[in-house]
Coordinates of C-alpha atoms and ligand atoms in Angstrom, one line a residue:
M1107 CA -182.9 103.4 40.7
T1108 CA -180.8 100.3 41.2
A1109 CA -183.0 97.2 41.2
T1110 CA -180.6 94.5 42.2
P1111 CA -178.3 94.5 45.2
T1112 CA -174.6 94.3 44.3
P1113 CA -172.9 91.0 45.4
A1114 CA -169.7 91.1 47.4
T1115 CA -166.8 90.9 45.0
T1116 CA -163.5 89.1 45.4
A1117 CA -161.5 90.9 42.6
E1118 CA -161.5 94.1 40.7
L1119 CA -160.4 94.0 37.1
D1120 CA -160.1 96.3 34.2
A1121 CA -161.8 93.9 31.9
L1122 CA -163.7 90.6 32.1
V1123 CA -163.9 88.5 28.9
I1124 CA -166.4 85.7 28.5
G1125 CA -165.2 82.8 26.3
A1126 CA -161.8 81.5 25.2
G1127 CA -162.3 80.8 21.5
F1128 CA -160.8 82.8 18.7
S1129 CA -162.5 86.0 20.0
G1130 CA -161.6 85.7 23.7
L1131 CA -158.0 84.7 23.1
Y1132 CA -157.2 87.7 20.9
M1133 CA -159.2 90.0 23.2
L1134 CA -157.1 88.9 26.1
H1135 CA -153.9 89.4 24.2
R1136 CA -154.8 92.8 23.0
L1137 CA -156.0 94.2 26.3
R1138 CA -153.4 92.6 28.5
D1139 CA -150.3 92.7 26.3
L1140 CA -150.9 95.9 24.3
L1141 CA -152.8 98.1 26.7
G1142 CA -151.4 96.6 29.9
L1143 CA -154.8 96.0 31.5
D1144 CA -155.7 93.6 34.2
V1145 CA -157.9 91.1 32.4
R1146 CA -159.6 87.8 33.2
V1147 CA -161.3 85.3 30.9
Y1148 CA -164.0 82.9 32.0
E1149 CA -164.4 79.8 29.9
A1150 CA -167.0 77.0 30.4
G1151 CA -164.8 74.3 28.8
D1152 CA -161.7 72.9 30.3
G1153 CA -159.6 74.1 27.3
V1154 CA -159.4 76.9 24.8
G1155 CA -161.1 76.7 21.4
G1156 CA -164.7 77.7 21.8
T1157 CA -166.7 76.3 18.8
W1158 CA -163.7 74.1 18.0
Y1159 CA -163.6 72.8 21.5
W1160 CA -167.2 71.6 21.5
N1161 CA -167.9 70.6 17.9
R1162 CA -165.9 67.4 17.7
Y1163 CA -168.5 65.4 15.6
P1164 CA -167.1 63.1 12.8
G1165 CA -166.1 65.1 9.8
A1166 CA -166.1 68.5 11.6
R1167 CA -164.1 71.0 9.7
C1168 CA -164.3 74.6 8.6
D1169 CA -165.3 75.6 5.2
S1170 CA -163.1 78.6 5.0
E1171 CA -159.8 77.6 3.5
S1172 CA -157.1 77.1 6.1
Y1173 CA -154.7 79.8 5.0
V1174 CA -157.3 82.5 5.8
Y1175 CA -158.9 80.7 8.8
C1176 CA -156.4 82.1 11.3
F1177 CA -155.2 85.3 12.9
S1178 CA -153.4 87.8 10.8
F1179 CA -152.2 90.1 13.7
D1180 CA -148.8 88.5 14.2
R1181 CA -146.5 87.9 11.2
E1182 CA -144.3 85.3 12.9
L1183 CA -147.4 83.3 13.9
L1184 CA -148.5 83.3 10.3
Q1185 CA -145.1 82.1 9.1
E1186 CA -144.5 79.4 11.7
W1187 CA -147.9 77.6 11.6
Q1188 CA -148.2 74.8 8.9
W1189 CA -151.7 73.9 7.8
S1190 CA -152.1 70.4 6.4
G1191 CA -155.6 70.4 5.1
K1192 CA -157.1 72.6 2.4
Y1193 CA -160.0 73.1 4.7
P1194 CA -158.9 72.8 8.3
E1195 CA -160.3 69.9 10.3
Q1196 CA -161.5 70.4 13.9
P1197 CA -158.4 68.8 15.6
E1198 CA -156.1 71.0 13.5
I1199 CA -158.0 74.2 14.4
L1200 CA -158.0 73.2 18.0
G1201 CA -154.3 72.5 17.8
Y1202 CA -153.8 76.0 16.3
L1203 CA -155.7 77.7 19.0
N1204 CA -153.8 75.8 21.7
H1205 CA -150.6 76.9 20.0
V1206 CA -151.8 80.6 20.1
A1207 CA -152.7 80.2 23.8
D1208 CA -149.2 78.9 24.5
R1209 CA -147.3 81.2 22.3
F1210 CA -148.8 84.3 23.9
D1211 CA -148.9 82.8 27.4
L1212 CA -152.7 83.3 27.6
R1213 CA -153.7 80.5 29.9
R1214 CA -152.6 82.2 33.1
N1215 CA -155.5 84.7 32.8
I1216 CA -158.1 82.1 31.8
H1217 CA -160.4 80.5 34.4
F1218 CA -161.5 77.2 32.8
R1219 CA -164.6 75.1 33.7
T1220 CA -166.3 78.4 34.8
R1221 CA -169.5 79.6 33.3
V1222 CA -170.7 83.2 33.8
T1223 CA -174.3 83.1 35.1
A1224 CA -175.0 86.8 35.8
A1225 CA -173.7 90.2 35.2
R1226 CA -175.1 93.4 36.7
F1227 CA -174.0 97.0 35.9
D1228 CA -173.4 99.0 39.1
E1229 CA -174.5 102.6 38.6
A1230 CA -172.4 104.0 41.4
S1231 CA -169.1 102.6 40.3
G1232 CA -169.7 102.3 36.5
C1233 CA -168.5 98.7 36.7
W1234 CA -169.9 95.3 36.0
D1235 CA -170.4 92.8 38.8
V1236 CA -170.1 89.3 37.4
E1237 CA -171.1 86.0 39.0
T1238 CA -170.1 82.5 37.9
D1239 CA -171.3 79.0 38.5
A1240 CA -168.1 78.3 40.4
G1241 CA -169.2 80.9 43.0
E1242 CA -166.7 83.5 41.9
R1243 CA -167.7 87.1 41.9
V1244 CA -165.7 89.8 40.3
R1245 CA -166.0 93.5 39.4
A1246 CA -164.7 94.8 36.1
R1247 CA -164.9 98.1 34.4
F1248 CA -165.5 96.5 31.0
L1249 CA -167.4 93.4 30.2
I1250 CA -166.7 91.8 26.8
T1251 CA -168.7 88.9 25.4
A1252 CA -166.6 86.5 23.2
I1253 CA -169.3 83.8 23.4
G1254 CA -169.6 82.9 19.7
C1255 CA -172.7 83.0 17.5
L1256 CA -173.4 79.3 17.5
S1257 CA -172.8 78.0 21.0
A1258 CA -176.2 77.3 22.6
A1259 CA -176.9 73.8 21.3
Q1260 CA -180.5 73.0 20.4
V1261 CA -182.0 69.6 21.1
P1262 CA -185.6 69.8 19.8
S1263 CA -188.3 68.8 22.3
I1264 CA -189.5 65.6 20.7
P1265 CA -191.6 63.5 23.1
G1266 CA -190.0 60.3 24.4
L1267 CA -186.3 61.1 24.3
D1268 CA -186.0 60.1 28.0
R1269 CA -187.3 56.6 27.2
F1270 CA -184.8 55.9 24.4
E1271 CA -182.7 52.8 25.3
G1272 CA -179.8 53.7 23.0
S1273 CA -177.4 56.6 23.2
W1274 CA -177.9 60.0 21.8
Y1275 CA -175.6 63.0 21.1
H1276 CA -175.7 66.6 19.8
T1277 CA -173.1 67.5 17.2
G1278 CA -172.3 70.7 19.1
Q1279 CA -171.6 68.9 22.4
W1280 CA -169.7 65.9 21.1
P1281 CA -167.9 63.6 23.7
H1282 CA -164.2 64.1 23.8
E1283 CA -163.5 60.4 23.6
G1284 CA -165.5 60.1 20.3
V1285 CA -168.3 57.7 19.4
D1286 CA -167.8 54.3 17.8
F1287 CA -170.6 53.6 15.3
T1288 CA -169.2 50.2 14.2
G1289 CA -172.1 47.7 13.9
K1290 CA -174.7 50.3 15.0
R1291 CA -178.0 51.4 13.5
V1292 CA -177.6 55.2 13.6
G1293 CA -180.2 58.0 13.0
V1294 CA -179.1 61.5 12.2
I1295 CA -181.7 64.3 12.6
G1296 CA -180.8 67.4 10.6
T1297 CA -179.1 68.3 7.3
G1298 CA -177.5 71.6 8.0
S1299 CA -173.6 72.1 8.0
S1300 CA -173.1 69.7 10.8
G1301 CA -175.4 67.0 9.4
V1302 CA -174.0 67.3 5.9
Q1303 CA -170.4 67.0 7.2
S1304 CA -171.1 64.1 9.6
I1305 CA -173.5 62.0 7.5
P1306 CA -170.9 60.7 4.9
V1307 CA -168.4 59.9 7.7
I1308 CA -170.9 58.1 9.9
A1309 CA -172.3 56.2 6.9
R1310 CA -168.8 54.7 6.3
Q1311 CA -168.7 53.3 9.8
A1312 CA -172.3 52.4 10.8
Q1313 CA -174.1 49.2 10.0
H1314 CA -177.0 51.3 8.8
L1315 CA -177.6 55.1 8.7
T1316 CA -181.1 56.7 8.6
V1317 CA -181.1 60.4 7.8
F1318 CA -184.2 62.3 9.0
Q1319 CA -184.4 65.3 6.7
R1320 CA -186.8 68.2 7.2
T1321 CA -185.5 70.6 4.5
P1322 CA -183.4 69.5 1.5
Q1323 CA -180.2 71.6 1.1
F1324 CA -178.1 73.2 -1.6
T1325 CA -174.6 72.0 -1.0
I1326 CA -171.5 72.5 -3.1
P1327 CA -168.5 70.1 -3.2
A1328 CA -165.6 71.3 -1.1
R1329 CA -162.9 69.5 -3.2
H1330 CA -161.1 69.0 0.1
G1331 CA -157.6 67.5 0.2
T1332 CA -154.2 68.1 1.6
V1333 CA -152.9 71.6 1.1
D1334 CA -150.4 72.0 -1.6
R1335 CA -147.0 73.0 -0.1
A1336 CA -146.0 75.2 -3.0
F1337 CA -149.3 77.0 -2.7
L1338 CA -148.8 77.6 1.0
D1339 CA -145.3 78.9 0.5
D1340 CA -146.6 81.3 -2.1
V1341 CA -149.4 82.4 0.3
K1342 CA -146.8 83.0 3.0
S1343 CA -144.8 85.2 0.7
R1344 CA -147.7 87.5 0.0
Y1345 CA -149.8 87.3 3.2
D1346 CA -150.0 91.1 3.6
A1347 CA -151.8 91.5 0.3
I1348 CA -154.0 88.5 1.0
W1349 CA -155.2 90.0 4.3
D1350 CA -155.7 93.4 2.8
Q1351 CA -157.9 91.9 0.1
S1352 CA -159.8 89.8 2.7
K1353 CA -160.4 92.7 5.1
H1354 CA -161.8 94.9 2.3
S1355 CA -163.9 92.2 0.6
R1356 CA -167.6 91.5 1.0
A1357 CA -167.2 88.2 2.9
G1358 CA -163.7 88.3 4.4
F1359 CA -162.1 86.1 1.7
P1360 CA -159.3 86.9 -0.8
Y1361 CA -161.3 85.8 -3.8
E1362 CA -161.8 87.6 -7.0
V1363 CA -165.5 88.4 -7.2
S1364 CA -167.0 88.1 -10.6
E1365 CA -168.1 91.3 -12.4
R1366 CA -170.5 89.4 -14.7
S1367 CA -174.2 89.0 -14.4
A1368 CA -175.7 85.5 -14.8
L1369 CA -178.3 87.1 -17.0
E1370 CA -175.9 88.7 -19.5
V1371 CA -174.4 85.4 -20.9
D1372 CA -176.1 82.7 -23.0
D1373 CA -177.1 79.4 -21.6
E1374 CA -174.0 77.5 -22.8
E1375 CA -171.5 80.0 -21.4
R1376 CA -173.5 80.2 -18.1
E1377 CA -173.4 76.4 -17.8
A1378 CA -169.7 76.3 -18.5
I1379 CA -169.0 78.9 -15.8
Y1380 CA -171.1 77.0 -13.2
E1381 CA -169.4 73.7 -14.2
D1382 CA -166.0 75.2 -13.8
S1383 CA -166.9 76.7 -10.4
W1384 CA -168.5 73.4 -9.3
Q1385 CA -165.3 71.5 -10.2
R1386 CA -163.1 74.0 -8.4
G1387 CA -165.4 73.7 -5.3
G1388 CA -166.1 75.8 -2.2
F1389 CA -167.7 79.2 -1.8
R1390 CA -166.1 80.4 -5.1
F1391 CA -169.2 78.9 -6.7
L1392 CA -171.2 81.8 -5.2
Y1393 CA -168.7 84.6 -5.5
G1394 CA -166.6 83.6 -8.5
S1395 CA -169.3 82.6 -10.9
F1396 CA -171.6 85.7 -11.2
K1397 CA -172.1 88.8 -9.2
D1398 CA -175.8 88.6 -8.8
V1399 CA -176.5 85.0 -7.6
G1400 CA -177.1 86.3 -4.0
L1401 CA -179.0 89.4 -5.1
D1402 CA -181.2 88.8 -8.1
R1403 CA -183.9 86.1 -8.0
R1404 CA -183.7 85.4 -11.7
A1405 CA -179.9 85.1 -11.6
N1406 CA -180.2 82.9 -8.5
D1407 CA -182.7 80.6 -10.2
T1408 CA -180.0 79.7 -12.8
A1409 CA -177.5 78.7 -10.1
S1410 CA -180.2 76.9 -8.0
E1411 CA -181.4 75.0 -11.1
F1412 CA -177.7 74.0 -11.9
I1413 CA -177.4 72.4 -8.4
R1414 CA -180.8 70.6 -8.7
R1415 CA -179.5 69.0 -12.0
K1416 CA -176.3 68.0 -10.2
I1417 CA -178.3 66.3 -7.4
R1418 CA -180.3 64.3 -9.9
E1419 CA -177.2 63.3 -11.8
I1420 CA -175.3 62.2 -8.7
V1421 CA -178.0 60.3 -6.8
K1422 CA -178.9 57.1 -8.6
D1423 CA -182.3 56.3 -7.1
P1424 CA -184.7 58.9 -8.7
E1425 CA -187.1 58.9 -5.7
T1426 CA -184.3 59.6 -3.2
A1427 CA -182.9 62.3 -5.6
E1428 CA -186.2 64.1 -5.7
K1429 CA -186.4 64.1 -1.9
L1430 CA -182.9 65.7 -1.8
V1431 CA -183.8 68.5 -4.3
P1432 CA -184.4 71.8 -2.5
T1433 CA -187.5 73.5 -3.9
D1434 CA -188.8 75.7 -1.1
H1435 CA -186.0 78.3 -0.9
P1436 CA -183.4 79.8 -3.2
L1437 CA -179.6 79.0 -3.0
G1438 CA -177.9 81.1 -0.4
S1439 CA -181.1 82.0 1.6
K1440 CA -180.1 79.4 4.2
R1441 CA -176.4 79.0 5.1
T1442 CA -174.7 77.7 1.9
L1443 CA -173.1 74.4 2.6
I1444 CA -169.8 72.9 1.4
D1445 CA -169.6 69.1 1.5
T1446 CA -167.5 66.0 0.8
D1447 CA -169.4 63.2 -0.8
Y1448 CA -172.8 64.2 0.7
F1449 CA -175.1 63.4 -2.2
E1450 CA -172.9 60.4 -3.2
T1451 CA -173.6 58.9 0.3
Y1452 CA -177.2 58.3 -0.6
N1453 CA -176.0 55.8 -3.2
R1454 CA -174.8 53.5 -0.4
A1455 CA -176.8 50.4 0.4
N1456 CA -176.6 51.1 4.1
V1457 CA -178.1 54.6 3.9
T1458 CA -181.9 55.5 4.0
L1459 CA -183.3 59.0 3.6
V1460 CA -186.5 59.7 5.5
D1461 CA -188.5 62.8 4.5
I1462 CA -189.9 64.2 7.8
R1463 CA -191.3 67.3 6.1
H1464 CA -194.2 65.1 4.8
A1465 CA -194.2 62.5 7.5
P1466 CA -193.0 64.3 10.6
I1467 CA -191.4 62.7 13.7
V1468 CA -194.1 61.8 16.2
E1469 CA -192.0 60.5 19.0
I1470 CA -188.9 58.8 20.2
T1471 CA -189.6 55.4 21.4
A1472 CA -187.5 53.0 23.5
K1473 CA -186.3 51.4 20.3
G1474 CA -185.9 54.4 17.9
I1475 CA -187.8 57.1 16.1
R1476 CA -191.4 56.9 15.0
T1477 CA -192.6 59.2 12.2
E1478 CA -196.1 59.5 10.8
G1479 CA -195.0 57.0 8.2
A1480 CA -193.0 54.3 10.1
E1481 CA -190.9 53.3 13.1
Y1482 CA -187.1 53.1 12.7
E1483 CA -185.1 51.0 15.1
L1484 CA -181.9 52.7 16.2
D1485 CA -179.0 52.2 18.5
V1486 CA -177.8 55.8 18.3
I1487 CA -179.5 59.1 17.6
V1488 CA -177.4 62.1 16.5
F1489 CA -179.0 65.5 16.8
A1490 CA -177.5 67.7 14.1
T1491 CA -180.2 70.2 14.9
G1492 CA -178.2 73.3 15.3
F1493 CA -178.2 76.2 17.8
D1494 CA -180.2 78.9 19.4
A1495 CA -178.0 81.2 17.2
M1496 CA -176.6 84.6 18.0
T1497 CA -178.8 85.4 21.0
G1498 CA -179.1 82.1 22.8
S1499 CA -175.8 82.3 24.7
F1500 CA -176.4 85.9 25.7
L1501 CA -179.9 85.2 27.1
K1502 CA -178.8 82.2 29.1
M1503 CA -177.0 84.7 31.3
D1504 CA -178.8 87.1 33.5
I1505 CA -177.3 90.3 32.2
R1506 CA -178.7 93.6 33.7
G1507 CA -177.7 97.0 32.6
R1508 CA -178.6 100.5 33.9
E1509 CA -181.7 100.8 36.1
G1510 CA -181.7 97.0 36.4
L1511 CA -182.8 96.6 32.7
A1512 CA -182.6 92.9 31.8
L1513 CA -181.0 92.1 28.4
R1514 CA -183.9 89.5 28.0
E1515 CA -186.3 92.5 28.2
A1516 CA -184.3 94.8 26.0
W1517 CA -184.1 92.1 23.3
A1518 CA -187.6 90.6 23.8
E1519 CA -188.6 91.5 20.2
G1520 CA -185.2 90.5 18.8
P1521 CA -181.6 91.7 19.4
K1522 CA -181.1 95.4 19.2
T1523 CA -177.5 96.6 18.9
Y1524 CA -175.4 99.5 17.6
L1525 CA -173.0 98.0 15.0
G1526 CA -173.3 94.6 16.7
L1527 CA -170.7 96.0 19.2
A1528 CA -172.8 97.5 22.0
T1529 CA -176.4 97.8 23.1
A1530 CA -178.2 100.8 24.6
G1531 CA -178.8 100.6 28.4
F1532 CA -175.7 98.5 28.9
P1533 CA -172.6 100.8 29.4
N1534 CA -169.1 99.4 29.1
L1535 CA -170.4 96.1 27.6
F1536 CA -169.0 95.2 24.2
M1537 CA -169.8 92.2 22.1
I1538 CA -167.5 90.4 19.7
T1539 CA -169.4 89.4 16.6
G1540 CA -172.7 90.4 18.2
P1541 CA -176.0 90.4 16.3
G1542 CA -176.0 93.3 13.8
S1543 CA -172.4 92.7 12.7
P1544 CA -171.3 90.6 9.6
S1545 CA -170.1 87.7 11.8
V1546 CA -171.7 84.5 10.5
L1547 CA -172.0 85.9 7.0
S1548 CA -168.2 86.3 6.8
N1549 CA -164.9 84.5 7.3
M1550 CA -165.1 84.6 11.1
P1551 CA -161.4 85.3 12.0
V1552 CA -161.4 88.4 9.8
S1553 CA -164.5 89.8 11.5
I1554 CA -163.3 88.8 15.0
E1555 CA -160.0 90.6 14.5
Q1556 CA -161.7 93.7 13.4
H1557 CA -164.1 93.7 16.4
V1558 CA -161.3 92.9 18.9
E1559 CA -159.1 95.8 17.6
W1560 CA -162.1 98.2 17.5
I1561 CA -163.1 97.4 21.1
A1562 CA -159.5 97.6 22.4
D1563 CA -159.1 101.0 20.7
A1564 CA -162.4 102.2 22.2
V1565 CA -161.3 101.0 25.7
A1566 CA -158.0 102.8 25.3
Y1567 CA -159.8 106.0 24.0
V1568 CA -162.0 106.3 27.1
R1569 CA -159.3 105.4 29.5
E1570 CA -156.9 108.0 28.1
R1571 CA -159.6 110.6 28.6
G1572 CA -160.6 109.5 32.1
V1573 CA -164.2 108.7 30.8
E1574 CA -165.8 106.1 33.0
R1575 CA -168.6 105.0 30.7
I1576 CA -169.3 104.4 27.0
E1577 CA -172.7 103.3 25.8
A1578 CA -174.5 103.0 22.6
D1579 CA -177.0 105.8 22.0
A1580 CA -180.6 104.5 21.6
V1581 CA -181.3 106.7 18.5
A1582 CA -178.1 105.6 16.7
Q1583 CA -179.0 102.0 17.6
A1584 CA -182.5 102.3 16.2
A1585 CA -181.0 103.6 12.9
W1586 CA -178.5 100.7 12.8
V1587 CA -181.2 98.1 13.4
Q1588 CA -183.3 99.6 10.6
H1589 CA -180.3 99.6 8.3
V1590 CA -179.6 95.9 9.1
N1591 CA -183.2 95.1 8.1
E1592 CA -183.2 97.2 5.0
I1593 CA -180.0 95.5 3.7
A1594 CA -181.3 92.0 4.5
N1595 CA -184.4 92.7 2.5
L1596 CA -182.3 93.4 -0.6
T1597 CA -181.0 89.8 -0.4
M1598 CA -182.3 86.2 -0.7
F1599 CA -182.0 85.8 3.1
P1600 CA -185.7 86.5 4.1
L1601 CA -186.8 83.9 1.6
A1602 CA -186.1 80.8 3.8
N1603 CA -186.7 79.6 7.3
S1604 CA -183.3 79.7 8.8
W1605 CA -181.5 80.3 12.0
Y1606 CA -180.3 83.7 10.7
L1607 CA -184.0 84.7 11.3
G1608 CA -184.4 82.7 14.5
A1609 CA -186.9 80.4 12.6
N1610 CA -185.4 77.2 14.0
I1611 CA -186.4 78.0 17.6
P1612 CA -190.1 77.8 18.4
G1613 CA -191.3 81.2 19.7
K1614 CA -188.1 83.1 18.9
P1615 CA -188.8 86.6 17.3
R1616 CA -188.4 86.4 13.6
V1617 CA -185.7 89.0 13.0
F1618 CA -182.7 88.8 10.6
M1619 CA -179.8 89.0 12.9
P1620 CA -176.4 89.3 11.1
Y1621 CA -175.4 92.3 9.0
A1622 CA -175.5 91.5 5.2
G1623 CA -174.0 94.6 3.9
G1624 CA -170.5 93.2 3.7
V1625 CA -167.3 93.2 5.7
D1626 CA -165.9 96.0 3.6
A1627 CA -168.8 98.4 4.1
Y1628 CA -169.1 97.5 7.7
R1629 CA -165.4 98.2 8.5
E1630 CA -165.7 101.6 6.8
R1631 CA -168.7 102.4 9.0
C1632 CA -166.9 101.4 12.2
D1633 CA -163.9 103.5 11.2
E1634 CA -166.1 106.5 10.4
V1635 CA -167.7 106.2 13.8
V1636 CA -164.2 106.4 15.4
A1637 CA -163.1 109.3 13.1
N1638 CA -166.2 111.2 14.2
G1639 CA -165.3 110.9 17.9
Y1640 CA -167.3 107.7 18.6
E1641 CA -170.4 108.9 16.9
G1642 CA -173.5 107.2 18.1
F1643 CA -172.0 106.4 21.5
V1644 CA -172.6 108.4 24.7
L1645 CA -169.4 109.0 26.6
G1646 CA -170.1 109.7 30.3
A1647 CA -173.6 109.8 31.9
S1648 CA -176.5 108.6 29.7
A1649 CA -180.2 109.4 29.3
P1650 CA -182.8 107.3 31.2
V1651 CA -183.2 103.8 29.8
E1652 CA -186.0 103.3 27.2
R1653 CA -188.1 100.3 28.1
A1654 CA -190.5 98.3 26.0
A1655 CA -194.2 99.2 26.6
A1656 CA -195.7 97.2 29.5
G1657 CA -197.0 93.8 28.4
S1658 CA -194.9 93.6 25.2
Ligands
N01_1309 O1 -177.4 73.6 12.3 P1 -178.5 74.1 11.3 P2 -175.9 73.1 12.1 N1 -186.9 68.4 13.7 O2 -179.4 74.9 12.1 C1 -182.9 70.4 11.3 C2 -172.1 76.7 11.4 N2 -171.3 75.5 11.1 O3 -175.3 72.7 13.4 O4 -183.6 73.3 7.8 C3 -186.3 68.0 12.6 O5 -177.9 74.7 10.1 C4 -183.0 71.6 10.4 O6 -184.1 71.5 9.5 P3 -184.7 72.9 8.9 C5 -172.7 77.2 10.2 O7 -172.8 78.6 10.2 C6 -170.3 75.6 10.3 O8 -175.8 72.1 10.9 O9 -184.8 73.9 10.0 N3 -185.2 68.6 12.1 C7 -181.6 71.5 9.8 O10 -181.6 70.6 8.8 C8 -174.1 76.5 10.3 O11 -175.1 77.1 9.5 C9 -169.5 74.5 9.9 O12 -185.9 72.4 8.3 C10 -184.8 69.7 12.7 C11 -180.7 71.0 10.9 O13 -181.6 70.3 11.8 C12 -174.4 76.6 11.7 O14 -173.1 76.3 12.3 C13 -169.9 73.3 10.4 C14 -185.4 70.1 13.9 C15 -180.1 72.1 11.7 O15 -179.2 72.8 10.8 C16 -175.4 75.6 12.3 O16 -175.2 74.4 11.6 C17 -170.9 73.1 11.3 C18 -186.5 69.4 14.4 N4 -187.2 69.8 15.5 C19 -171.7 74.3 11.6 N5 -184.7 71.2 14.3 C20 -168.4 74.7 9.0 O17 -167.7 75.6 9.0 C21 -183.8 71.5 13.5 N6 -183.8 70.5 12.5 C22 -168.3 73.8 8.0

C-alpha cells in the first residue's frame, strides 16, 4: 500500500544529503570522490558550517580543544591548518569548514538556501522522493541526514513576546552582522552552554545585564588562551597516535583517563587532585581526576561538592553565590559546561542574577520581563534557551517510509533507531549522529567521521551486490533501544532534567536519546555488525511495517 502519490521529479541521484556542516561536507566528499556517486547536498543556510554557521552569539566557541576538533581523514589537511585558539572560536571553526569546502571543491554539489520539507520512500523504485522549500523535487536511492543534533532552536512560549518594544535574539540563530550591546539593558534567559559562554562577554559590553536563571549549573574553567606553537608542532608530529587514541577512547578525546577511584584516596589527596584538574581546566576535570565521577553517586558527590565550594569562593556576594550553587542534580547529569570567567561575572556591578526557579517569568511586557517577584526593564532579550535536541530537526520534515509510515508516528514515543544509524520502516535512510549513537556525549568530529565512513561502506556494500534496499530490522532495533536505556540507567544522566531526555521541551517524550556506552564500545559494535554481514539489517525486501497501536 502506498499512501502518498509520488511527486514529479526533476533529477535522479545516487544520494541526497541534508545539511552542510561537518557531517554533510565529509559525507559528500566520501560518496562523490571515493565512491564516484552522483550526490547533492541541500543546506538551509547560505554557506557551509551547520552549527557553526548559525551559532554566532558572543563568546561562541567549542569546548573540545582545537587540535582534535577537526577532520582526521586527510593528513595534508591536518598539517596545513593552523589553529590559533586552545579552544576554537566560532569564526575560526567556520573558517576551517570553508577551507575544507574549498579544498575538496565541495560547493558545486551543494544547493544553499534550500530546506528539505518532505521525503517519501517510493516502494516501486526503492528510492526517496525529496521536496524542498525552493520547489525542487529530486529522487535519490539513498537519503542521508546530516542535520546535527542541536539545530532546531527553541524559543519558549512566554506570553507577550510580540508586545516587546526592544529587540530579541536566540543564540542559535544569531544575526550575521552581530549585535551591539553598548549602552543597552540586556536580559539573558538560560544558563546552559550558550548562556554560560555569552554572559561574560555581554556583561563586558552592556550597560546592565540581568541573567534569568532556572537551574544553576556546574561549570569548569576552560583556561582558554592562544594555542602554544610548540605544542601544535608536537601534535602534528604524532597525529596518527592522537587519533588512534581518540577513536578508541570513551568520549573521543586523546586524554589519559584516571584509573583511581575518588573513594580510595583520603580527603587531602582527593582535594589536591581536584584542585590540579581545576587549575588545568576543561573536561580533564571529569576524566582525568577519578574514574568514577560519572558513574558512582558517592564519588560524584565529592566532585560536585568541590565545585560548590569553588562557586562560594569566587562569587563575593553570599546571596548570589547561593543562587548559583547547583543542588538539584549531580555534576555531569546535565551537559558539563566549560567556561571563561562565568562565576566571576557575577562580581561585576552591572550584573544581576534573577532566580526564576522560585519566582518564574510571568510574561514579557512592552518594556521587559515580569517575574512573580518584579519587573525588569530591558532593551534586548537574549534567549539562550537551547534546542529541540536530536529529534526536532527530523520531525520538522515530513519523512515517510514504507507503507506511508510517518517518522513522526514511528517516533511518537521517542526516537527508535538501530545504532543511531538507521530506523526500521525507512529503507535506504541513514542518519549521521542520530539518536542512539554517542554523538553529543563525544567529541563530535570523531563520531561524525566514524558514521560517515560506516555509511559510505554500507552504501558501497549494497551497490556492489546489486541490492536495492537496506533497512534496520525491527527486532535488532528494539534490542538496541533497550541497550541504550540500560546503559543510561547506569550513569548520572537520568538524575537531571536535561535536553538529553527531552525534558526541556513541553510534551516531548522523556527518553534518554544519546548512547552513553562510549565511542570505543560503540565503534566495536558497528564494526562487528559489518563483520557479520550487516547483522541486524535487512538487505532486499522487508517484512510489513510495525505500527504503534491505534490511539497511542
Ligand atoms: O541550551 P541548553 P544551550 N524558561 O538547553 C533554560 C551544545 N553547545 O544552547 O536548565 C526559562 O543547554 C534552561 O534551563 P533548565 C551543548 O551540547 C555547545 O545552552 O532547563 N529558562 C537552560 O538554562 C549544549 O548542551 C557549545 O532549567 C529556560 C537554558 O535555558 C547544547 O548545545 C556551546 C526555558 C538552555 O540550556 C545546548 O546548549 C553552545 C524557559 N522556558 C552549545 N527553557 C560548546 O561547544 C530553557 N531554559 C561550548
